[in-house]
Amino acid sequence: MIASSCLIAGSEAPRSTPRNQGNAMQGKIRTIAALCTLTVLGSARAAKPDDGSQLRAQVTHSYPSLRYVERYRHDFPDEVQGQAFWSAEHAAPALPDANALTRALAALQDQHVALVGAKAGKSETLGMLFRTASDGSVIVWRVFDTNAGNVHVTEGDQVLAIDGQDAHAWMQHAATLTFGGQRRGRYAEAATELGLATPVVHRVAGLGNAVALRVQDAKGQTKAVTLHYKPVDAGLAKSMTAAINRAALPQHFKANGLRIGTLRIGAFAPQYDDAFVAAADAASKQPGASDDTAMLAGYCTVVRNVIREADTAARDADVLVLDLRGNLGGFDREAWLLADALGAKSSLSTLDLFAGSKPGTVQLAEEHTDPGCGHVATHAPLVVLTDAGTRSAGEFMASWLWASGATVVGERTVGAGGGFEFNGEPGTPLPGSGYAARLSGNFSVFDPAGTLGEGAHDEAALVDMLARDHFAPSRTHPFAIQSVGLRPDFALSSTLADLRDGGRSSLAKVLVQLKAKHQL
């Protein structure tokens, strides 16, 4: 489901690709109504709608459930951003530029929102990614382009200042201009977007074509570097995917006699996996092969490779830790097949929630699932490690595994529980600013007990059901992660030391405690 998959692909949008749309070859399974325009009848002709009215119309007619958004904003007042511009109680906002549009759209509390179009530009990168800790620290997390500027920056360096401003203060401001449902997740997203986003995102954050950083290494030595943005091409995308997938924890280690095995998944980007490409290409040459069977052959090759890694990591281990921290999402078709392979039981039913055809209703459609590609042979207790940077398909995988009995440790995930491929192409650029707004076309609903059916549902009743227990996940009734994220069973805040050592010491302490309490 990727800001990442598409950011990885070097495109400005979309950020999410639902698994029943694993590739453009499979086509769209549903297209939500395109941008609706408002007209004001005059004595002679209709007046041209302003940007605020036009955006309000787009959201009112196409967004999956504004009642869900309003309920979340009511239940989490400390997380609220912006004013509910879609409400008829307020005048439609003036939206003359990208900054105003960003501040308005932030009110949707939705990470899957973007400004797109020619003015927004395509993805650009500093050749590195950043991560934040719960205490506000920022580090250089992954360097994947070792050009002349980046050779002076080392993974693990702490970022002290950004363009001459204290890094923590810069992040605080940038987070207010970043889409998402919760503050901690917006910090994580702002850190990601510092290293990788579209030009309009960087302009809104106050960045130019280059960024001046002051960094400090683990020995306390400081240095100043200036890094330049460059377009993301296929080579950089592949290098970045490999960097994201690189493990931060040893495959095996011990803590107080507890034997721990680990497995890392940083993104679901099979287009940059040579094994996927080779298998899909070979399958496509078989008589009668379709695009979809070729895709599935590629996915299954990836899944079987991960199964082998998981069995190796879990062999002779008391617990297997799946590290999804900083997972940038991607194709959730792959995420589902991997969850099915690693989980103790079949993944739970998942439905997509769309805007209804009548006021006060929403539409549910069950997501397509593929036959499994195999299953792990070694069944050590599974712990899923998440942080505020775990998003989209990464959150889906964590949710599916949690529902099958895994224990989730770490931070609440970012809350990107929808996707905007379902909208098809974004609407016509707004006449004033020239930007188009791309929005989630659906929210996903997890249904552990299979209580929901396809078709029209009363919106208020369904939102009340999803909002039970303060939007808590449940293994007995439907729940959603949109905006709220997946809550861990055991909260584990991250520190600068955790970012630098992969969190090994903190994780080990938690696992020892869980074992002592018989919670594994």
Short mmCIF file of C-alpha atoms in Angstrom, two decimals, residues 59-492:
data_model
loop_
_atom_site.label_atom_id
_atom_site.label_comp_id
_atom_site.label_asym_id
_atom_site.label_seq_id
_atom_site.Cartn_x
_atom_site.Cartn_y
_atom_site.Cartn_z
CA VAL A 59 -14.94 15.27 -0.12
CA THR A 60 -18.68 15.31 0.58
CA HIS A 61 -19.54 13.14 -2.41
CA SER A 62 -16.54 10.79 -2.60
CA TYR A 63 -14.91 10.37 0.81
CA PRO A 64 -15.65 6.95 2.38
CA SER A 65 -17.15 8.21 5.67
CA LEU A 66 -16.97 11.71 7.06
CA ARG A 67 -18.96 10.44 10.03
CA TYR A 68 -15.99 8.15 10.84
CA VAL A 69 -13.63 11.15 10.65
CA GLU A 70 -15.87 13.24 12.88
CA ARG A 71 -16.18 10.43 15.44
CA TYR A 72 -12.40 10.03 15.53
CA ARG A 73 -11.94 13.78 15.96
CA HIS A 74 -14.48 13.70 18.83
CA ASP A 75 -12.82 10.75 20.59
CA PHE A 76 -9.23 11.98 20.14
CA PRO A 77 -9.40 15.79 20.57
CA ASP A 78 -5.68 16.05 21.29
CA GLU A 79 -4.92 14.63 17.83
CA VAL A 80 -7.20 16.96 15.88
CA GLN A 81 -5.76 19.05 13.06
CA GLY A 82 -7.54 21.84 11.21
CA GLN A 83 -11.19 22.76 10.90
CA ALA A 84 -13.82 20.44 9.41
CA PHE A 85 -14.02 22.38 6.13
CA TRP A 86 -16.68 20.01 4.77
CA SER A 87 -19.22 21.15 7.37
CA ALA A 88 -21.99 23.41 6.10
CA GLU A 89 -21.74 25.28 9.40
CA HIS A 90 -18.61 27.02 8.13
CA ALA A 91 -17.97 29.04 5.01
CA ALA A 92 -15.95 27.15 2.41
CA PRO A 93 -12.29 28.02 2.99
CA ALA A 94 -10.20 30.06 0.60
CA LEU A 95 -7.48 27.76 -0.72
CA PRO A 96 -5.16 29.91 -2.80
CA ASP A 97 -2.02 27.79 -2.51
CA ALA A 98 -0.48 24.49 -1.45
CA ASN A 99 -0.05 25.60 2.17
CA ALA A 100 -3.73 26.44 2.56
CA LEU A 101 -4.78 23.21 0.84
CA THR A 102 -2.50 21.17 3.09
CA ARG A 103 -3.86 22.77 6.26
CA ALA A 104 -7.44 22.15 5.11
CA LEU A 105 -6.90 18.50 4.10
CA ALA A 106 -5.07 17.79 7.36
CA ALA A 107 -8.50 17.93 9.03
CA LEU A 108 -9.37 14.56 7.46
CA GLN A 109 -6.83 12.93 9.84
CA ASP A 110 -5.87 10.70 6.90
CA GLN A 111 -2.31 9.68 5.96
CA HIS A 112 -3.46 8.66 2.47
CA VAL A 113 -3.95 12.22 1.22
CA ALA A 114 -1.76 13.99 -1.32
CA LEU A 115 -1.55 17.04 -3.54
CA VAL A 116 -0.90 15.78 -7.05
CA GLY A 117 -0.65 16.97 -10.61
CA ALA A 118 1.97 18.73 -12.69
CA LYS A 119 2.50 21.48 -10.10
CA ALA A 120 3.11 18.92 -7.32
CA GLY A 121 5.88 17.17 -9.25
CA LYS A 122 7.23 13.65 -8.90
CA SER A 123 9.12 12.09 -6.03
CA GLU A 124 12.57 13.41 -5.15
CA THR A 125 15.03 12.24 -2.52
CA LEU A 126 18.14 13.17 -0.58
CA GLY A 127 19.27 9.57 -1.04
CA MET A 128 18.60 8.77 2.61
CA LEU A 129 15.74 8.14 5.03
CA PHE A 130 15.28 9.48 8.54
CA ARG A 131 13.55 8.08 11.62
CA THR A 132 12.38 9.66 14.85
CA ALA A 133 12.31 8.30 18.39
CA SER A 134 9.48 8.81 20.88
CA ASP A 135 11.62 11.43 22.64
CA GLY A 136 11.85 13.57 19.50
CA SER A 137 15.34 12.53 18.41
CA VAL A 138 15.96 12.29 14.66
CA ILE A 139 18.59 10.09 13.06
CA VAL A 140 19.88 9.25 9.62
CA TRP A 141 18.33 5.79 9.33
CA ARG A 142 19.25 4.51 5.88
CA VAL A 143 21.65 5.91 3.26
CA PHE A 144 20.94 4.38 -0.14
CA ASP A 145 22.60 6.86 -2.51
CA THR A 146 26.28 7.38 -1.75
CA ASN A 147 26.84 10.43 -3.93
CA ALA A 148 29.46 13.07 -3.13
CA GLY A 149 27.32 14.65 -0.40
CA ASN A 150 26.09 11.52 1.30
CA VAL A 151 29.49 9.95 1.87
CA HIS A 152 29.90 12.43 4.74
CA VAL A 153 26.73 11.19 6.47
CA THR A 154 26.64 7.90 8.33
CA GLU A 155 23.65 5.79 9.31
CA GLY A 156 22.98 6.41 12.99
CA ASP A 157 24.09 10.05 12.93
CA GLN A 158 21.77 12.23 15.00
CA VAL A 159 20.29 15.21 13.16
CA LEU A 160 20.77 18.30 15.35
CA ALA A 161 19.59 21.01 12.96
CA ILE A 162 17.72 21.31 9.65
CA ASP A 163 18.33 24.45 7.59
CA GLY A 164 19.71 26.16 10.69
CA GLN A 165 16.74 25.33 12.92
CA ASP A 166 16.83 22.96 15.89
CA ALA A 167 15.76 19.56 14.52
CA HIS A 168 13.13 18.95 17.20
CA ALA A 169 11.54 22.37 16.59
CA TRP A 170 11.66 21.80 12.81
CA MET A 171 9.94 18.43 13.21
CA GLN A 172 7.25 19.92 15.44
CA HIS A 173 6.37 22.43 12.74
CA ALA A 174 6.64 19.94 9.86
CA ALA A 175 4.32 17.52 11.66
CA THR A 176 1.54 20.12 11.61
CA LEU A 177 1.81 20.16 7.81
CA THR A 178 1.84 16.38 7.46
CA PHE A 179 -1.23 14.24 6.87
CA GLY A 180 -2.26 11.59 9.37
CA GLY A 181 -4.46 10.83 12.32
CA GLN A 182 -2.07 11.00 15.26
CA ARG A 183 0.76 13.29 16.31
CA ARG A 184 3.44 10.64 16.81
CA GLY A 185 2.69 9.14 13.40
CA ARG A 186 2.87 12.59 11.81
CA TYR A 187 6.35 13.06 13.30
CA ALA A 188 7.42 9.76 11.74
CA GLU A 189 5.87 10.73 8.42
CA ALA A 190 7.51 14.17 8.48
CA ALA A 191 10.88 12.49 9.02
CA THR A 192 10.28 10.18 6.06
CA GLU A 193 9.18 13.07 3.86
CA LEU A 194 12.32 15.03 4.71
CA GLY A 195 14.25 12.38 2.80
CA LEU A 196 11.64 11.34 0.25
CA ALA A 197 8.56 13.19 -1.03
CA THR A 198 7.29 15.32 -3.89
CA PRO A 199 8.54 18.88 -4.42
CA VAL A 200 5.25 20.37 -3.22
CA VAL A 201 5.58 18.54 0.11
CA HIS A 202 9.08 19.93 0.52
CA ARG A 203 7.98 23.46 -0.42
CA VAL A 204 5.12 23.37 2.11
CA ALA A 205 7.62 22.27 4.78
CA GLY A 206 9.80 25.26 3.88
CA LEU A 207 12.50 23.28 2.08
CA GLY A 208 14.18 24.20 -1.19
CA ASN A 209 16.22 22.18 -3.68
CA ALA A 210 18.82 21.42 -1.00
CA VAL A 211 18.84 20.86 2.76
CA ALA A 212 21.56 21.93 5.20
CA LEU A 213 21.97 19.46 8.06
CA ARG A 214 24.07 19.54 11.20
CA VAL A 215 24.63 16.00 12.42
CA GLN A 216 26.42 14.34 15.32
CA ASP A 217 27.92 10.87 15.21
CA ALA A 218 27.95 8.28 17.98
CA LYS A 219 31.30 9.62 19.24
CA GLY A 220 29.90 13.14 19.69
CA GLN A 221 31.63 14.67 16.68
CA THR A 222 29.51 17.19 14.76
CA LYS A 223 29.63 18.16 11.10
CA ALA A 224 27.63 20.27 8.64
CA VAL A 225 26.53 18.91 5.27
CA THR A 226 24.39 20.22 2.44
CA LEU A 227 22.39 17.63 0.53
CA HIS A 228 20.53 18.12 -2.75
CA TYR A 229 17.27 16.56 -3.84
CA LYS A 230 17.30 14.49 -7.01
CA PRO A 231 14.49 12.68 -8.89
CA VAL A 232 13.77 9.10 -7.86
CA ASP A 233 14.57 6.71 -10.70
CA ALA A 234 14.31 2.92 -10.85
CA GLY A 235 17.89 2.45 -9.67
CA LEU A 236 17.41 4.62 -6.59
CA ALA A 237 14.07 2.96 -5.89
CA LYS A 238 15.64 -0.48 -5.94
CA SER A 239 18.51 0.64 -3.71
CA MET A 240 16.08 2.21 -1.27
CA THR A 241 13.95 -0.93 -1.11
CA ALA A 242 17.03 -3.02 -0.30
CA ALA A 243 18.04 -0.53 2.39
CA ILE A 244 14.59 -0.52 4.00
CA ASN A 245 14.54 -4.31 4.06
CA ARG A 246 17.96 -4.56 5.71
CA ALA A 247 17.73 -6.04 9.21
CA ALA A 248 18.47 -3.88 12.26
CA LEU A 249 18.53 -6.90 14.60
CA PRO A 250 20.68 -10.05 14.51
CA GLN A 251 18.88 -13.07 13.10
CA HIS A 252 19.57 -14.87 16.39
CA PHE A 253 20.46 -13.55 19.84
CA LYS A 254 19.87 -14.42 23.49
CA ALA A 255 18.62 -12.48 26.51
CA ASN A 256 18.56 -14.03 30.01
CA GLY A 257 18.43 -17.48 28.47
CA LEU A 258 15.62 -16.54 26.05
CA ARG A 259 16.50 -17.52 22.49
CA ILE A 260 15.23 -14.91 20.02
CA GLY A 261 14.96 -15.24 16.26
CA THR A 262 14.18 -12.25 14.04
CA LEU A 263 12.80 -11.57 10.57
CA ARG A 264 12.74 -8.18 8.85
CA ILE A 265 10.20 -6.89 6.30
CA GLY A 266 10.60 -3.21 5.42
CA ALA A 267 8.39 -2.82 2.35
CA PHE A 268 6.19 -4.81 -0.01
CA ALA A 269 7.71 -3.75 -3.31
CA PRO A 270 8.00 -6.92 -5.41
CA GLN A 271 8.74 -4.95 -8.57
CA TYR A 272 12.25 -4.47 -7.15
CA ASP A 273 12.71 -8.12 -6.14
CA ASP A 274 14.66 -10.05 -8.77
CA ALA A 275 13.08 -13.36 -7.68
CA PHE A 276 9.58 -11.94 -8.17
CA VAL A 277 10.39 -10.54 -11.60
CA ALA A 278 12.01 -13.77 -12.81
CA ALA A 279 9.18 -15.99 -11.56
CA ALA A 280 6.45 -13.73 -12.95
CA ASP A 281 8.23 -13.50 -16.30
CA ALA A 282 8.66 -17.29 -16.52
CA ALA A 283 5.02 -17.90 -15.60
CA SER A 284 3.80 -15.40 -18.19
CA LYS A 285 5.39 -17.52 -20.94
CA GLN A 286 3.42 -20.63 -20.04
CA PRO A 287 0.51 -21.58 -22.35
CA GLY A 288 -2.75 -19.98 -21.25
CA ALA A 289 -1.09 -17.82 -18.63
CA SER A 290 -2.81 -14.59 -17.65
CA ASP A 291 -1.32 -11.46 -16.17
CA ASP A 292 -2.82 -12.40 -12.81
CA THR A 293 -1.43 -15.95 -12.74
CA ALA A 294 1.99 -14.54 -13.61
CA MET A 295 1.70 -12.03 -10.77
CA LEU A 296 0.66 -14.73 -8.31
CA ALA A 297 3.60 -16.91 -9.36
CA GLY A 298 5.90 -13.99 -8.57
CA TYR A 299 4.25 -13.34 -5.21
CA CYS A 300 4.46 -17.00 -4.23
CA THR A 301 8.18 -17.07 -5.02
CA VAL A 302 8.70 -14.11 -2.67
CA VAL A 303 6.54 -15.74 0.02
CA ARG A 304 8.41 -19.04 -0.13
CA ASN A 305 11.72 -17.22 0.21
CA VAL A 306 10.41 -15.46 3.33
CA ILE A 307 9.11 -18.77 4.70
CA ARG A 308 12.62 -20.20 4.43
CA GLU A 309 14.04 -17.17 6.24
CA ALA A 310 11.39 -17.41 8.95
CA ASP A 311 11.99 -21.14 9.51
CA THR A 312 15.73 -20.51 9.78
CA ALA A 313 15.19 -17.66 12.26
CA ALA A 314 12.66 -19.64 14.33
CA ARG A 315 14.69 -22.86 14.46
CA ASP A 316 15.72 -23.50 18.09
CA ALA A 317 14.23 -20.11 19.07
CA ASP A 318 11.81 -19.50 21.94
CA VAL A 319 10.22 -16.59 20.11
CA LEU A 320 10.23 -15.21 16.55
CA VAL A 321 10.18 -11.41 16.20
CA LEU A 322 8.87 -9.94 12.95
CA ASP A 323 10.32 -6.43 12.65
CA LEU A 324 7.87 -4.12 10.84
CA ARG A 325 9.26 -0.86 12.25
CA GLY A 326 9.51 1.80 9.58
CA ASN A 327 7.71 -0.47 7.11
CA LEU A 328 6.71 1.83 4.25
CA GLY A 329 3.87 -0.36 3.01
CA GLY A 330 3.41 -1.43 -0.57
CA PHE A 331 1.30 -4.07 -2.28
CA ASP A 332 -0.98 -5.48 0.38
CA ARG A 333 -1.68 -8.52 -1.79
CA GLU A 334 1.87 -9.58 -0.93
CA ALA A 335 1.35 -8.56 2.71
CA TRP A 336 -1.74 -10.78 2.95
CA LEU A 337 0.02 -13.81 1.48
CA LEU A 338 2.92 -13.34 3.90
CA ALA A 339 0.56 -12.95 6.86
CA ASP A 340 -1.19 -16.13 5.80
CA ALA A 341 2.16 -17.94 5.64
CA LEU A 342 3.41 -16.72 9.04
CA GLY A 343 0.18 -16.69 11.03
CA ALA A 344 -1.05 -19.42 13.35
CA LYS A 345 -4.41 -19.48 11.56
CA SER A 346 -6.00 -18.08 8.43
CA SER A 347 -6.11 -14.31 8.14
CA LEU A 348 -9.35 -12.63 9.11
CA SER A 349 -11.96 -11.38 6.69
CA THR A 350 -11.34 -7.83 5.47
CA LEU A 351 -13.83 -5.56 3.76
CA ASP A 352 -13.47 -2.24 1.98
CA LEU A 353 -15.77 0.57 3.07
CA PHE A 354 -16.85 3.02 0.37
CA ALA A 355 -19.11 6.05 0.28
CA GLY A 356 -22.74 4.94 -0.05
CA SER A 357 -25.08 5.80 -2.90
CA LYS A 358 -27.61 7.26 -0.43
CA PRO A 359 -27.05 9.75 2.41
CA GLY A 360 -26.41 8.04 5.74
CA THR A 361 -25.19 4.79 4.17
CA VAL A 362 -21.86 3.22 3.30
CA GLN A 363 -21.04 0.31 1.05
CA LEU A 364 -18.98 -2.73 2.07
CA ALA A 365 -17.22 -5.00 -0.41
CA GLU A 366 -15.22 -8.04 0.65
CA GLU A 367 -11.58 -7.98 -0.39
CA HIS A 368 -10.38 -10.68 -2.74
CA THR A 369 -7.93 -13.17 -1.23
CA ASP A 370 -5.51 -15.44 -3.07
CA PRO A 371 -4.92 -19.10 -2.24
CA GLY A 372 -1.98 -19.43 0.11
CA CYS A 373 1.57 -19.98 -1.12
CA GLY A 374 2.70 -22.16 1.79
CA HIS A 375 3.18 -21.96 5.52
CA VAL A 376 6.06 -21.86 7.97
CA ALA A 377 7.06 -25.22 9.44
CA THR A 378 8.51 -23.89 12.69
CA HIS A 379 5.89 -22.46 15.05
CA ALA A 380 7.70 -20.37 17.64
CA PRO A 381 5.47 -17.78 19.36
CA LEU A 382 5.27 -14.74 17.09
CA VAL A 383 5.90 -11.16 18.24
CA VAL A 384 5.28 -8.34 15.75
CA LEU A 385 7.42 -5.26 16.36
CA THR A 386 5.85 -1.95 15.21
CA ASP A 387 6.51 1.76 15.53
CA ALA A 388 4.86 5.03 14.50
CA GLY A 389 6.45 4.63 11.07
CA THR A 390 4.75 1.28 10.35
CA ARG A 391 2.18 2.17 7.77
CA SER A 392 -0.31 1.02 5.18
CA ALA A 393 0.30 -2.59 4.09
CA GLY A 394 2.71 -2.95 7.03
CA GLU A 395 -0.14 -2.10 9.39
CA PHE A 396 -2.43 -4.49 7.58
CA MET A 397 0.05 -7.32 8.01
CA ALA A 398 0.43 -6.50 11.71
CA SER A 399 -3.37 -6.44 12.11
CA TRP A 400 -3.88 -9.76 10.34
CA LEU A 401 -1.16 -11.43 12.40
CA TRP A 402 -2.49 -9.91 15.64
CA ALA A 403 -5.95 -11.26 14.87
CA SER A 404 -4.42 -14.72 14.33
CA GLY A 405 -2.87 -14.65 17.81
CA ALA A 406 0.47 -12.83 17.49
CA THR A 407 1.60 -10.37 20.17
CA VAL A 408 2.26 -6.79 19.01
CA VAL A 409 5.03 -4.85 20.78
CA GLY A 410 6.10 -1.28 20.14
CA GLU A 411 4.27 1.89 19.17
CA ARG A 412 0.85 2.51 17.68
CA THR A 413 1.09 2.39 13.89
CA VAL A 414 0.52 5.43 11.69
CA GLY A 415 -3.16 4.74 10.89
CA ALA A 416 -3.12 4.52 7.09
CA GLY A 417 -6.05 2.12 6.92
CA GLY A 418 -7.37 3.07 3.51
CA GLY A 419 -6.05 3.62 0.03
CA PHE A 420 -6.57 5.86 -2.94
CA GLU A 421 -6.18 3.63 -5.95
CA PHE A 422 -9.94 3.11 -5.81
CA ASN A 423 -10.46 6.73 -6.84
CA GLY A 424 -8.76 6.16 -10.16
CA GLU A 425 -7.23 9.37 -11.43
CA PRO A 426 -7.44 12.47 -9.22
CA GLY A 427 -9.97 15.12 -10.04
CA THR A 428 -9.42 18.11 -12.24
CA PRO A 429 -6.92 20.57 -10.75
CA LEU A 430 -8.59 23.18 -8.59
CA PRO A 431 -9.00 26.38 -10.64
CA GLY A 432 -7.30 28.72 -8.17
CA SER A 433 -4.27 26.84 -6.84
CA GLY A 434 -3.81 24.48 -9.80
CA TYR A 435 -3.33 21.47 -7.52
CA ALA A 436 -5.53 18.38 -7.45
CA ALA A 437 -6.30 16.60 -4.19
CA ARG A 438 -6.01 12.83 -4.04
CA LEU A 439 -7.99 11.24 -1.22
CA SER A 440 -8.61 7.79 0.20
CA GLY A 441 -11.32 6.04 -1.77
CA ASN A 442 -11.94 3.43 0.92
CA PHE A 443 -11.29 2.44 4.52
CA SER A 444 -10.59 -1.20 5.36
CA VAL A 445 -12.62 -2.97 8.04
CA PHE A 446 -11.28 -6.08 9.77
CA ASP A 447 -14.01 -8.55 10.64
CA PRO A 448 -12.65 -11.36 12.89
CA ALA A 449 -16.01 -13.03 13.53
CA GLY A 450 -17.40 -12.58 10.01
CA THR A 451 -20.37 -10.56 11.24
CA LEU A 452 -20.52 -8.08 8.35
CA GLY A 453 -21.81 -8.74 4.87
CA GLU A 454 -21.33 -7.01 1.56
CA GLY A 455 -23.69 -4.27 0.43
CA ALA A 456 -25.20 -1.14 1.94
CA HIS A 457 -24.95 -0.50 5.69
CA ASP A 458 -26.23 2.22 7.96
CA GLU A 459 -23.25 4.57 8.37
CA ALA A 460 -23.98 5.67 11.95
CA ALA A 461 -24.45 2.11 13.22
CA LEU A 462 -21.27 0.86 11.54
CA VAL A 463 -19.17 3.77 12.83
CA ASP A 464 -20.51 3.16 16.36
CA MET A 465 -19.43 -0.47 16.02
CA LEU A 466 -15.92 0.42 14.83
CA ALA A 467 -15.50 3.07 17.53
CA ARG A 468 -16.24 0.71 20.44
CA ASP A 469 -13.74 0.88 23.30
CA HIS A 470 -12.13 4.01 21.85
CA PHE A 471 -11.45 2.37 18.47
CA ALA A 472 -9.62 -0.55 20.09
CA PRO A 473 -8.74 -3.57 17.92
CA SER A 474 -10.79 -6.67 18.69
CA ARG A 475 -10.67 -10.37 17.98
CA THR A 476 -14.46 -10.65 18.43
CA HIS A 477 -16.02 -7.71 16.56
CA PRO A 478 -15.20 -5.53 13.54
CA PHE A 479 -12.51 -2.87 13.93
CA ALA A 480 -10.53 -0.44 11.78
CA ILE A 481 -7.09 1.16 11.94
CA GLN A 482 -7.88 4.23 9.82
CA SER A 483 -6.48 7.31 11.64
CA VAL A 484 -6.15 5.50 14.99
CA GLY A 485 -3.57 2.88 13.97
CA LEU A 486 -3.07 -0.58 15.48
CA ARG A 487 -2.44 -0.45 19.24
CA PRO A 488 0.28 -2.71 20.57
CA ASP A 489 -0.36 -5.28 23.28
CA PHE A 490 2.78 -4.00 25.01
CA ALA A 491 3.76 -0.36 24.46
CA LEU A 492 7.48 0.16 23.91
#
